[in-house]
PDB file of C-alpha atoms and ligand atoms in Angstrom:
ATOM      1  CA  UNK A1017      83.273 101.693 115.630  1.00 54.00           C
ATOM      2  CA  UNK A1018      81.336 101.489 112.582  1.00 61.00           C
ATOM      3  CA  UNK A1019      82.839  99.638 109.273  1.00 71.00           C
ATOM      4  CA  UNK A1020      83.293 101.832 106.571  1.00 76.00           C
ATOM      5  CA  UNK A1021      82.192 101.277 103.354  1.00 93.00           C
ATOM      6  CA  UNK A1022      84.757 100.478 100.838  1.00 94.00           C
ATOM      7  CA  UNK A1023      83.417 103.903  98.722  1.00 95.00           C
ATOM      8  CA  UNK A1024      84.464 105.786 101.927  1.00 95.00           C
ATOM      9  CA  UNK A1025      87.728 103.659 102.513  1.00 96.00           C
ATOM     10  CA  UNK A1026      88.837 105.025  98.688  1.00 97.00           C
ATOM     11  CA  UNK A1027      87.081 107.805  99.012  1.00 97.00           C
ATOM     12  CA  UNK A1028      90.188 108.393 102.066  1.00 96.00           C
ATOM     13  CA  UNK A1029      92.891 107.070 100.455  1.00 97.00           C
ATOM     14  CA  UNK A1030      92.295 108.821  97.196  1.00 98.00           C
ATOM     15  CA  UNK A1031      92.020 112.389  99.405  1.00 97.00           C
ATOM     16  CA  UNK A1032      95.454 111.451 100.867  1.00 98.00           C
ATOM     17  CA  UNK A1033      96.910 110.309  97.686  1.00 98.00           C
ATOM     18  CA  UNK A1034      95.700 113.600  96.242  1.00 97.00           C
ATOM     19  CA  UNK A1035      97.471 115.190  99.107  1.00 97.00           C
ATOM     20  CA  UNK A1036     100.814 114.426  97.993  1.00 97.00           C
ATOM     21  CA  UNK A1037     100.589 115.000  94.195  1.00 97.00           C
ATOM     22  CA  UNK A1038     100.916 118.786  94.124  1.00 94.00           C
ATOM     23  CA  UNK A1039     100.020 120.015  90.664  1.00 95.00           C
ATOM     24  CA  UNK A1040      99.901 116.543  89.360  1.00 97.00           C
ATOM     25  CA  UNK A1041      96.473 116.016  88.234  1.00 97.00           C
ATOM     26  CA  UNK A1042      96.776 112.403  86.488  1.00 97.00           C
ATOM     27  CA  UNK A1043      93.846 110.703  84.641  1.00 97.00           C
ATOM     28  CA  UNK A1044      95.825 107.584  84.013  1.00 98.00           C
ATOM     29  CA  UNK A1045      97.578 104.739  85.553  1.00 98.00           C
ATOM     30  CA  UNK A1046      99.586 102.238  84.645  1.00 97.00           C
ATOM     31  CA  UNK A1047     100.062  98.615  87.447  1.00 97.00           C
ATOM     32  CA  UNK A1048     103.148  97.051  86.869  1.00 95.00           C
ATOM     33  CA  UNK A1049     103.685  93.434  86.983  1.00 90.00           C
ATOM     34  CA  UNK A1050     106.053  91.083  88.517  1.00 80.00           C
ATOM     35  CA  UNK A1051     109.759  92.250  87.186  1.00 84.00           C
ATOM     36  CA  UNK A1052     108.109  95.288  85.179  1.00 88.00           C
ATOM     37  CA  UNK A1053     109.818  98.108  87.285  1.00 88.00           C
ATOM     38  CA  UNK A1054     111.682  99.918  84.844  1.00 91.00           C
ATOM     39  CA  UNK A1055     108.221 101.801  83.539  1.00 94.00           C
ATOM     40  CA  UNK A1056     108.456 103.157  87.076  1.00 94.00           C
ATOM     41  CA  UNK A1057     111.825 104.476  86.795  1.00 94.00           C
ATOM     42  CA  UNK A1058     110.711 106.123  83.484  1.00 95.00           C
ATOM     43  CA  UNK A1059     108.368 108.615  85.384  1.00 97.00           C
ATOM     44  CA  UNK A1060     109.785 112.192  85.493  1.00 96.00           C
ATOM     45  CA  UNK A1061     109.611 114.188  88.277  1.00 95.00           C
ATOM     46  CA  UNK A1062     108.113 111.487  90.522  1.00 97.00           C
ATOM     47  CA  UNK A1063     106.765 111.634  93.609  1.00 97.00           C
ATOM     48  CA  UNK A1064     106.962 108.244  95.794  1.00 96.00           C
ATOM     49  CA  UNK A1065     103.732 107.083  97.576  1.00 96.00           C
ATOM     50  CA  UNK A1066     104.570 103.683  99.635  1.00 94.00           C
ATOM     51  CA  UNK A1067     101.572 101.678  99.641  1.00 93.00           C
ATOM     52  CA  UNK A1068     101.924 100.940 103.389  1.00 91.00           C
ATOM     53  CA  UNK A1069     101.472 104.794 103.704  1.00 93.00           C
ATOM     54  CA  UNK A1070      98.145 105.475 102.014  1.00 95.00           C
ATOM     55  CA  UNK A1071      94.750 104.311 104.448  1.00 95.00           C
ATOM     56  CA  UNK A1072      93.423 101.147 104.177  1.00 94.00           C
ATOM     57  CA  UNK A1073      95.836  99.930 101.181  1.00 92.00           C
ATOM     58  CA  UNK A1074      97.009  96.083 101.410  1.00 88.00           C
ATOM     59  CA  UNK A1075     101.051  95.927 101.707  1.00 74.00           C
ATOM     60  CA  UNK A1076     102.240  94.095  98.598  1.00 64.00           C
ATOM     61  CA  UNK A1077     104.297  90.777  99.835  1.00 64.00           C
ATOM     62  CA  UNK A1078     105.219  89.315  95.942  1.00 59.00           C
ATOM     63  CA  UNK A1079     108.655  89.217  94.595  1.00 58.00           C
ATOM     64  CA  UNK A1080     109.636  91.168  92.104  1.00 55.00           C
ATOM     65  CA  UNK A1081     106.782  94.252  93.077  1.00 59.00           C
ATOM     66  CA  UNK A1082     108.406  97.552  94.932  1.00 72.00           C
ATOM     67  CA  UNK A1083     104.705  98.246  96.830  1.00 90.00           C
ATOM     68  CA  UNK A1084     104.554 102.081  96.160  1.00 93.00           C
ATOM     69  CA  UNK A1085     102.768 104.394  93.828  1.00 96.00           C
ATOM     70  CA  UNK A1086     104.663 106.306  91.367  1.00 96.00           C
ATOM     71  CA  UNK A1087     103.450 109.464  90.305  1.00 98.00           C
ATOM     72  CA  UNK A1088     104.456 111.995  87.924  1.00 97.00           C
ATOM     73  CA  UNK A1089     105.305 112.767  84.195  1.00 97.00           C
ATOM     74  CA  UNK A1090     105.376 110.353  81.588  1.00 96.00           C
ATOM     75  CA  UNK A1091     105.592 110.918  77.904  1.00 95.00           C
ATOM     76  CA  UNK A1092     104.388 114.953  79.110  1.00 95.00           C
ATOM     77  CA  UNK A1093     101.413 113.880  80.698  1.00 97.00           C
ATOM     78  CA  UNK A1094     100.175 112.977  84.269  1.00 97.00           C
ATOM     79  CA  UNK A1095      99.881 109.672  85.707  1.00 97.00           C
ATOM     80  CA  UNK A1096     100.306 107.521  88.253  1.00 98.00           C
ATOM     81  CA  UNK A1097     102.452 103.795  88.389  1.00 97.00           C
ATOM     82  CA  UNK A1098     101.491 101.001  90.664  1.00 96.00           C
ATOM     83  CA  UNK A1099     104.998  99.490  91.148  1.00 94.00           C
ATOM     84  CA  UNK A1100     103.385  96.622  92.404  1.00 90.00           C
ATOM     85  CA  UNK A1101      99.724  95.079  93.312  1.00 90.00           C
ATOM     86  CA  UNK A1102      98.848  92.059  95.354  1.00 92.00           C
ATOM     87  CA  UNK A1103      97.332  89.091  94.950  1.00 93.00           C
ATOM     88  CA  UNK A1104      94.804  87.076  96.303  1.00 95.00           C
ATOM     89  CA  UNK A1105      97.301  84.283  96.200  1.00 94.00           C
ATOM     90  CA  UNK A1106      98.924  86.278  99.314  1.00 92.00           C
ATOM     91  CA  UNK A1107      96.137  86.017 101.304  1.00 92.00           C
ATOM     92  CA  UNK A1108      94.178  88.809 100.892  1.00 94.00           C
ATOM     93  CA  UNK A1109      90.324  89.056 100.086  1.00 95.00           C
ATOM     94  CA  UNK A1110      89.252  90.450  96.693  1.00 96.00           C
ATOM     95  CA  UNK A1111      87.872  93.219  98.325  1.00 96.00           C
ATOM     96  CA  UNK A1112      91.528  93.937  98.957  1.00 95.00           C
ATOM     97  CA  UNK A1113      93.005  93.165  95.712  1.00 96.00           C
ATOM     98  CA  UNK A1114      90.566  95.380  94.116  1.00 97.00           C
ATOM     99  CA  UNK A1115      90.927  97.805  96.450  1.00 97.00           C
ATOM    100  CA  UNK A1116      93.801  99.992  94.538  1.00 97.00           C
ATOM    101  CA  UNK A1117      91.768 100.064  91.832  1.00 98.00           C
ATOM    102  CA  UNK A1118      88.584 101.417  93.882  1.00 98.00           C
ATOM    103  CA  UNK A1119      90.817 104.261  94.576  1.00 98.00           C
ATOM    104  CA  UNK A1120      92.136 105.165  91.592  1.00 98.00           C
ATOM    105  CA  UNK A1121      88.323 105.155  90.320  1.00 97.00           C
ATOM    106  CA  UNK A1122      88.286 107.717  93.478  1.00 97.00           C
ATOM    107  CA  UNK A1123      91.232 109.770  91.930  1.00 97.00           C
ATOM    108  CA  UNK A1124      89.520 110.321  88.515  1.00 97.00           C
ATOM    109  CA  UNK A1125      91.335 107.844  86.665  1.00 98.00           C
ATOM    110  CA  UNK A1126      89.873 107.118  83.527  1.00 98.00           C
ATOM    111  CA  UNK A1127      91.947 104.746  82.329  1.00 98.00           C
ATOM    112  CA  UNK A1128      93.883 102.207  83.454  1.00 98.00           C
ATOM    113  CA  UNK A1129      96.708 100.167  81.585  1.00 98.00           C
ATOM    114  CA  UNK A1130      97.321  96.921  83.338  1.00 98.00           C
ATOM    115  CA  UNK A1131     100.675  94.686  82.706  1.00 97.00           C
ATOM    116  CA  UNK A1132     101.028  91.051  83.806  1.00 96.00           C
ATOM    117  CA  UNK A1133     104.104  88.567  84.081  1.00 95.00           C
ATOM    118  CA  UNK A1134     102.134  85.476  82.405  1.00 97.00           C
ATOM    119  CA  UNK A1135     103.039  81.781  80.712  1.00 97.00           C
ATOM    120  CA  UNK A1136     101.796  81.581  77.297  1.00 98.00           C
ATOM    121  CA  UNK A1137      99.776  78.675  75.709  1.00 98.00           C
ATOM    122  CA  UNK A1138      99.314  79.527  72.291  1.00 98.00           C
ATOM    123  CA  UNK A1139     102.278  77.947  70.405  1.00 96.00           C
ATOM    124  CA  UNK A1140     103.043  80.743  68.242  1.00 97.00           C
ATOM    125  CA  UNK A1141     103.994  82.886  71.404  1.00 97.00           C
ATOM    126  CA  UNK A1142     107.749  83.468  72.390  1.00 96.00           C
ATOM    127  CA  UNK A1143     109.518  83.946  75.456  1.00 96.00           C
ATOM    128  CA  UNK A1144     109.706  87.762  76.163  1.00 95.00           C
ATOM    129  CA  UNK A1145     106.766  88.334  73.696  1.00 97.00           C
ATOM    130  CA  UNK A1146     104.529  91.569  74.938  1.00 97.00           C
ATOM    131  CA  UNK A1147     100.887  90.711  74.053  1.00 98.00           C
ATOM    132  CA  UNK A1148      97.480  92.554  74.019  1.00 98.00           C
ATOM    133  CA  UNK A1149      95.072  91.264  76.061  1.00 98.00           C
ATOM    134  CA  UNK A1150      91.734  91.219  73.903  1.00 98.00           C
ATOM    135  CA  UNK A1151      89.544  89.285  76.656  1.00 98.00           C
ATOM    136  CA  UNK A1152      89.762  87.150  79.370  1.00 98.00           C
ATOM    137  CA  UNK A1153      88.541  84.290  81.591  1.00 98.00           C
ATOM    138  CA  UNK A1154      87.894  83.895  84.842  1.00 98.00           C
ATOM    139  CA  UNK A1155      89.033  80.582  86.643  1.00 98.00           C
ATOM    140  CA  UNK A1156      89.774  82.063  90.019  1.00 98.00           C
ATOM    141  CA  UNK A1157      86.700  81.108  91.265  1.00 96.00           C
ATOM    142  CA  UNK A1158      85.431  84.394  92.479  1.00 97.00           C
ATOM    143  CA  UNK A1159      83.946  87.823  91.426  1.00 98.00           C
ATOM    144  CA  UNK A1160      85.436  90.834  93.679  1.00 97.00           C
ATOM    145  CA  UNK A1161      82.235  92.696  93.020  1.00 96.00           C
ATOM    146  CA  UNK A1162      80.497  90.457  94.648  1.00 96.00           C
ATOM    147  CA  UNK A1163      78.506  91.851  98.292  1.00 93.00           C
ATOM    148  CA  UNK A1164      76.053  94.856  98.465  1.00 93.00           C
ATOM    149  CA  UNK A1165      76.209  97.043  95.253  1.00 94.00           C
ATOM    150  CA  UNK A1166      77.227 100.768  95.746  1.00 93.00           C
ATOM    151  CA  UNK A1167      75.458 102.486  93.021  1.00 94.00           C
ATOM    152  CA  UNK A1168      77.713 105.554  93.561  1.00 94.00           C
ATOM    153  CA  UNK A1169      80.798 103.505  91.969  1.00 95.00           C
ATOM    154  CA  UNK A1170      78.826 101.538  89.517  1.00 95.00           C
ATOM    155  CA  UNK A1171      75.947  98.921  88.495  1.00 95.00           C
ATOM    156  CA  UNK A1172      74.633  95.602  89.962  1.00 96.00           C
ATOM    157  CA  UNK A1173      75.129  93.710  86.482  1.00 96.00           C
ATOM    158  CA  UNK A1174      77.922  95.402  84.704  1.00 97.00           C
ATOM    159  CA  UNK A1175      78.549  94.842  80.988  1.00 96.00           C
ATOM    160  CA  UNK A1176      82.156  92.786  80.489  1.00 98.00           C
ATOM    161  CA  UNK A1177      81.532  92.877  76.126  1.00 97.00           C
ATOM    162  CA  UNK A1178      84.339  94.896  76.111  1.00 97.00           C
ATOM    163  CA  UNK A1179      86.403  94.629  79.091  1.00 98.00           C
ATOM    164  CA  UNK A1180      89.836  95.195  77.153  1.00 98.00           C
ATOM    165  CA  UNK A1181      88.961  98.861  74.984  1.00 98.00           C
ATOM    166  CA  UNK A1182      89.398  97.839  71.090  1.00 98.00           C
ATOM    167  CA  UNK A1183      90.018 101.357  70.697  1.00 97.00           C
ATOM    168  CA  UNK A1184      92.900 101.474  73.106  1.00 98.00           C
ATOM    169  CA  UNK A1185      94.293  97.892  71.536  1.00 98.00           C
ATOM    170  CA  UNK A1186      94.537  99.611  68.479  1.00 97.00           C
ATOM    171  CA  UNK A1187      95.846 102.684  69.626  1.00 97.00           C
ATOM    172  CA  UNK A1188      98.204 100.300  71.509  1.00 98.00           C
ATOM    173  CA  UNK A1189      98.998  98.871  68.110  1.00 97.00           C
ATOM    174  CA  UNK A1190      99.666 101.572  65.979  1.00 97.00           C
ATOM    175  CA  UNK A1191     102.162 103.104  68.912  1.00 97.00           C
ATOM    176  CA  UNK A1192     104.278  99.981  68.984  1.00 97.00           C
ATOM    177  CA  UNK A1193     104.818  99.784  65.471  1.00 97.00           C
ATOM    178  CA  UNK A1194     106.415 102.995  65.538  1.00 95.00           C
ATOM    179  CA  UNK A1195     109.249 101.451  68.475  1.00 95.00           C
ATOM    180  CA  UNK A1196     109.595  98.299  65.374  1.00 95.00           C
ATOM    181  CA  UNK A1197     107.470  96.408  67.492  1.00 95.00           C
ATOM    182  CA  UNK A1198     104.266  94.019  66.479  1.00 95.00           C
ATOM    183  CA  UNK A1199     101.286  93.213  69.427  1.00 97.00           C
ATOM    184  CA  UNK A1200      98.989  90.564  68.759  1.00 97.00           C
ATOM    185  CA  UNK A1201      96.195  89.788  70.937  1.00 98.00           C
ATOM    186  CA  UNK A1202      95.275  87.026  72.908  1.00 98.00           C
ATOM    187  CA  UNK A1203      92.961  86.085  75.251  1.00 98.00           C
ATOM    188  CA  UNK A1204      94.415  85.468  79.582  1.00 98.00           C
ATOM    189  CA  UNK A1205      93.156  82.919  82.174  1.00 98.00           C
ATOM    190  CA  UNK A1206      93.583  83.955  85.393  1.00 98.00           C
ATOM    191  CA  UNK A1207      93.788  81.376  88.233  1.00 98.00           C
ATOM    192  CA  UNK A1208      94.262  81.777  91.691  1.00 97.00           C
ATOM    193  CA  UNK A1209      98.105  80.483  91.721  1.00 94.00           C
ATOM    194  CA  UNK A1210      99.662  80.235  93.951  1.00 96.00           C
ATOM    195  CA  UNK A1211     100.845  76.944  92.339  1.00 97.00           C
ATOM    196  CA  UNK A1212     101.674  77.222  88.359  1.00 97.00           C
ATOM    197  CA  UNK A1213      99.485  75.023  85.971  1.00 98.00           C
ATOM    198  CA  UNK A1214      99.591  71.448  85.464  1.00 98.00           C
ATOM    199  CA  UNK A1215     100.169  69.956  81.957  1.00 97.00           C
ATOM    200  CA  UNK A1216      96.416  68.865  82.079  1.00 98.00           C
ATOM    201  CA  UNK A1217      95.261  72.175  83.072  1.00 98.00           C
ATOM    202  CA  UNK A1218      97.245  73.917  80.065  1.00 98.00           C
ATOM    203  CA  UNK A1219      95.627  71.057  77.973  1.00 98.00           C
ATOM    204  CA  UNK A1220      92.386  72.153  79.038  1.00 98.00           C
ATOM    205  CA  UNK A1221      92.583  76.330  78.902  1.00 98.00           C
ATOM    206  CA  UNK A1222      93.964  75.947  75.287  1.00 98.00           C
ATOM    207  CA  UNK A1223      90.590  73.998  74.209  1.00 98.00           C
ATOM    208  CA  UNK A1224      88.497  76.761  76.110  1.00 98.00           C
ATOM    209  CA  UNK A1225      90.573  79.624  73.852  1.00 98.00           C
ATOM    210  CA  UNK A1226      93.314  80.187  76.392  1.00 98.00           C
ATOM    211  CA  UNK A1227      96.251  82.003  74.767  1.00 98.00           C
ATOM    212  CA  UNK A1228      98.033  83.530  78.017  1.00 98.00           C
ATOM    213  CA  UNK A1229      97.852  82.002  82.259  1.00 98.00           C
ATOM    214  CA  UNK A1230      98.770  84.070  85.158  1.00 98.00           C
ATOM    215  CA  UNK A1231      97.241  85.055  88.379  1.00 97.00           C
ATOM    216  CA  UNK A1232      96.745  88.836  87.970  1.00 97.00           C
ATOM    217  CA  UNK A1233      95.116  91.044  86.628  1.00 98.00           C
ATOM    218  CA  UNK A1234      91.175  90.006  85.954  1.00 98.00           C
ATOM    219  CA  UNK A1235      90.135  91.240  89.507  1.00 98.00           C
ATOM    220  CA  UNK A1236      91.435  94.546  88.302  1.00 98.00           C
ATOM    221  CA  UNK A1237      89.648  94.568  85.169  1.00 98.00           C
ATOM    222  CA  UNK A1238      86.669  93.563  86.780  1.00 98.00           C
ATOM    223  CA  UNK A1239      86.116  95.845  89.123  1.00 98.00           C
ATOM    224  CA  UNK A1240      88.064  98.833  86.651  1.00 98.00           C
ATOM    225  CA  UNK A1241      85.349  98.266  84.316  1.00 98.00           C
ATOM    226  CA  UNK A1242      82.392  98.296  87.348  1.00 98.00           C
ATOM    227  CA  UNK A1243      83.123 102.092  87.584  1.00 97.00           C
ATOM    228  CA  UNK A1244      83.424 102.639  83.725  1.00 97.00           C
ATOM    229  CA  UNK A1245      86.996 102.894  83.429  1.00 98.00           C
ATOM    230  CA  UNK A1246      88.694 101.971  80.328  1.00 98.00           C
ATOM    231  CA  UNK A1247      91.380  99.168  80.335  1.00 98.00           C
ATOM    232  CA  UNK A1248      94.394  98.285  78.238  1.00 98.00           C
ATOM    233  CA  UNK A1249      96.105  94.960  79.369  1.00 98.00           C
ATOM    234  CA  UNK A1250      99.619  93.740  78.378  1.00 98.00           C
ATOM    235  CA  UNK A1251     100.969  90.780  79.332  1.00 97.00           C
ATOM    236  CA  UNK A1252     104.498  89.901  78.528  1.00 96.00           C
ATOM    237  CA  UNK A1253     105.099  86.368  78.117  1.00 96.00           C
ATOM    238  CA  UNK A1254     108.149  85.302  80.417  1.00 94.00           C
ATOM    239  CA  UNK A1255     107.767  81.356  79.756  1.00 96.00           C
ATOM    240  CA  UNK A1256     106.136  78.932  77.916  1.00 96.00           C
ATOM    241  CA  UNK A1257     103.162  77.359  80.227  1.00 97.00           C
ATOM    242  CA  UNK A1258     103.765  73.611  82.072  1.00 95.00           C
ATOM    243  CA  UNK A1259     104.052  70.937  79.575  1.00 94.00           C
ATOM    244  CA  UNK A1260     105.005  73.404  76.657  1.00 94.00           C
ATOM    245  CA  UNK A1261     107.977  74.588  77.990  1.00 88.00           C
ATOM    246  CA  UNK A1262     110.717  72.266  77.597  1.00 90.00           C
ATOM    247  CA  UNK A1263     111.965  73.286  81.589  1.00 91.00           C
ATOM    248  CA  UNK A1264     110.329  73.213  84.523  1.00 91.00           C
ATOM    249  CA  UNK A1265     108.510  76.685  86.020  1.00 92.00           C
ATOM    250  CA  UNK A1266     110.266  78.887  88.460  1.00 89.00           C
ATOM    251  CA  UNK A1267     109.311  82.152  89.503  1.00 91.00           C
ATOM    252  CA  UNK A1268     113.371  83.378  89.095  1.00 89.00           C
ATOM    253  CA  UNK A1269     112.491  82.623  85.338  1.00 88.00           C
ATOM    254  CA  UNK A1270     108.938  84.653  85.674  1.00 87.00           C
ATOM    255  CA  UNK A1271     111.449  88.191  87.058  1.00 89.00           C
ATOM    256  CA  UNK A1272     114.347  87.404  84.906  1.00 86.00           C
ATOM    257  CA  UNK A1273     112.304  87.392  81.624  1.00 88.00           C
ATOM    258  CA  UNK A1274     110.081  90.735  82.984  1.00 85.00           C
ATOM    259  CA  UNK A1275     113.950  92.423  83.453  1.00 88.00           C
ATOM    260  CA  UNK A1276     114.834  91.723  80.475  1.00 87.00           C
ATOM    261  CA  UNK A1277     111.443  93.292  78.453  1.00 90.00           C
ATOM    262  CA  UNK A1278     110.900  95.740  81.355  1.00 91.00           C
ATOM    263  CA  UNK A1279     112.830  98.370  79.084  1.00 92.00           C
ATOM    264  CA  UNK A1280     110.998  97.847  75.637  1.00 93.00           C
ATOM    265  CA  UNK A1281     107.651  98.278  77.911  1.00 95.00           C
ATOM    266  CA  UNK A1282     109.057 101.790  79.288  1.00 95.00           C
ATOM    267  CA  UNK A1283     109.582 103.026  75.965  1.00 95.00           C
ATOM    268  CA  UNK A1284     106.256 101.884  74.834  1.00 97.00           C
ATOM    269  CA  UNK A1285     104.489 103.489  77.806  1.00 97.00           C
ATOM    270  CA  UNK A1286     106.071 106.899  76.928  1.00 96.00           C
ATOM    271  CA  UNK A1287     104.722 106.813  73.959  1.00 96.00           C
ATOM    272  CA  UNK A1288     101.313 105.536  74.857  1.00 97.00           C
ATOM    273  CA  UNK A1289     100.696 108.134  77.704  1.00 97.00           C
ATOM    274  CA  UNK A1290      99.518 111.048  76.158  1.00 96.00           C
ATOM    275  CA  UNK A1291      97.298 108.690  74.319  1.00 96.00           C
ATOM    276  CA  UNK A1292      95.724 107.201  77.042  1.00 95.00           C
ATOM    277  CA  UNK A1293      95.251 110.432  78.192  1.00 91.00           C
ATOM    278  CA  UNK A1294      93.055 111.578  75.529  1.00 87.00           C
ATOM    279  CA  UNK A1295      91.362 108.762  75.514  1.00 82.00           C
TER     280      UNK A1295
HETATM  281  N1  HPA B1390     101.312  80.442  85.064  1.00 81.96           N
HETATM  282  C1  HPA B1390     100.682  81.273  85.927  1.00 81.96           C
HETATM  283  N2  HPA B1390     101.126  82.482  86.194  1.00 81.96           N
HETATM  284  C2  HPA B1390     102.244  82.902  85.599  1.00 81.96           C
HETATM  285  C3  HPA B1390     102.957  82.090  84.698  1.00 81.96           C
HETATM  286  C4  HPA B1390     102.469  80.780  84.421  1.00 81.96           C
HETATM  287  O1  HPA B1390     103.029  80.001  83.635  1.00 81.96           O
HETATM  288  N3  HPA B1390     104.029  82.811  84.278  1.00 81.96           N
HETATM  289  C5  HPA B1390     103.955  84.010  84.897  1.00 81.96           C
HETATM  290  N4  HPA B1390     102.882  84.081  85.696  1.00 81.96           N
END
């Protein structure tokens, strides 16, 4: 049998996604990050949609992610939560880590809001901090739109200026304030993990404008922004990067710190939706 294109492989998914939403027509999504559940559990009326259920999707295998889609009302207004992505850390191709987002680019998302367990570098952050992600960098050593262009999702040479919308960081802004709560904005390294940092590394991402490190998220963005989709990124800080932090790393810490912030991110997402949505 012939290999199908991934356009046709989202193309699928998204028509049996679509067949479970009923009147749900949701132009937004929010993917959670490791420990970052509780924005799930926010969603009224939802409507469960296990990952390992929907054609062609890769099965999530990291702890701390539930491996379903979550969609339904949030705030008033349609969306959909990934409770859970994977990683290329687990083995799977970027083609597959991307490929969640190919389908939501299928399902008319327009925007996307993507949340990240990460260790933070820049000395003024805190543990349990949520930050704005204003840019990024790249250090995993690949580009998941790289292969054969399909011009019917987006362009050969697409424009990363403004991968993270400044309109939706300050939207983003202005919402938290009115939950008491401040965002700054710093820029996230991804790396490929599955390993966390060395001291030297750390060293090394700070001097190239490093403020956040985790091993999410900038596959996403990528290939979000290929179709023209608009992207807000949060990252909540659950530990100070290796040689900063005053303990050694450990992924228990990583979930512990998302539980505990988890809660402040729901209520910040309810009143970002209908935001995003008119965005
Ligand atoms: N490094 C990489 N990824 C992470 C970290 C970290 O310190 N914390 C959470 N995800």
């Amino acid at each position: 049998m012939m290999k199908l294109s991934i356009y046709e492989n989202a193309t699928e998914a998204a028509e049996f996604v679509r067949g479970r939403l009923g009147a749900l027509n949701p132009q937004v999504a929010i993917v959670l990050g490791s420990g970052l559940g509780a924005v799930a559990d926010a969603v009224e009326a939802p409507v469960y949609i296990p990952y390992a259920e929907i054609p062609h999707f890769p099965k999530s295998t990291a702890i701390g992610h539930a491996g379903r889609m979550v969609a339904g009302k949030l705030g008033g207004v349609d969306l959909v939560v990934m409770q859970g992505r994977v990683h290329f850390y687990e083995g799977y191709t970027p083609q597959q880590v991307t490929f969640p987002m190919r389908v939501l680019g299928r399902l008319g998302i327009h925007t996307v809001a993507l949340t990240n367990a990460a260790g933070g570098l820049n000395p003024t952050y805190r543990v349990g901090q949520l930050v704005l992600i204003a840019d990024h960098i790249n250090y995993l050593g690949f580009n998941p739109a790289v292969g054969p262009n399909d011009d019917r999702m987006g362009l050969r040479f697409h424009d990363m200026t403004e991968a993270y919308s400044k309109k939706l960081r300050a939207i983003a802004q202005i919402t938290a304030t009115t939950i008491g709560l401040t965002l700054v904005e710093g820029v996230y390294l991804a790396t490929s993990g599955p390993s966390y940092e060395t001291p030297a590394e750390i060293r090394a991402f700070r001097q190239w404008g490093a403020d956040l490190v985790g091993m999410s998220t900038v596959p996403e963005t990528i290939i979000a922004r290929h179709q023209g989709m608009h992207v807000l990124g949060i990252s909540c800080v659950t530990n100070l990067a290796a040689g900063i932090s005053p303990t050694l790393l450990t992924a228990d810490e990583v979930i512990e710190t998302g539980k505990q912030v988890q809660h402040q991110l729901a209520e910040l997402f309810v009143k970002l939706a209908p935001r995003l949505n008119e965005n």
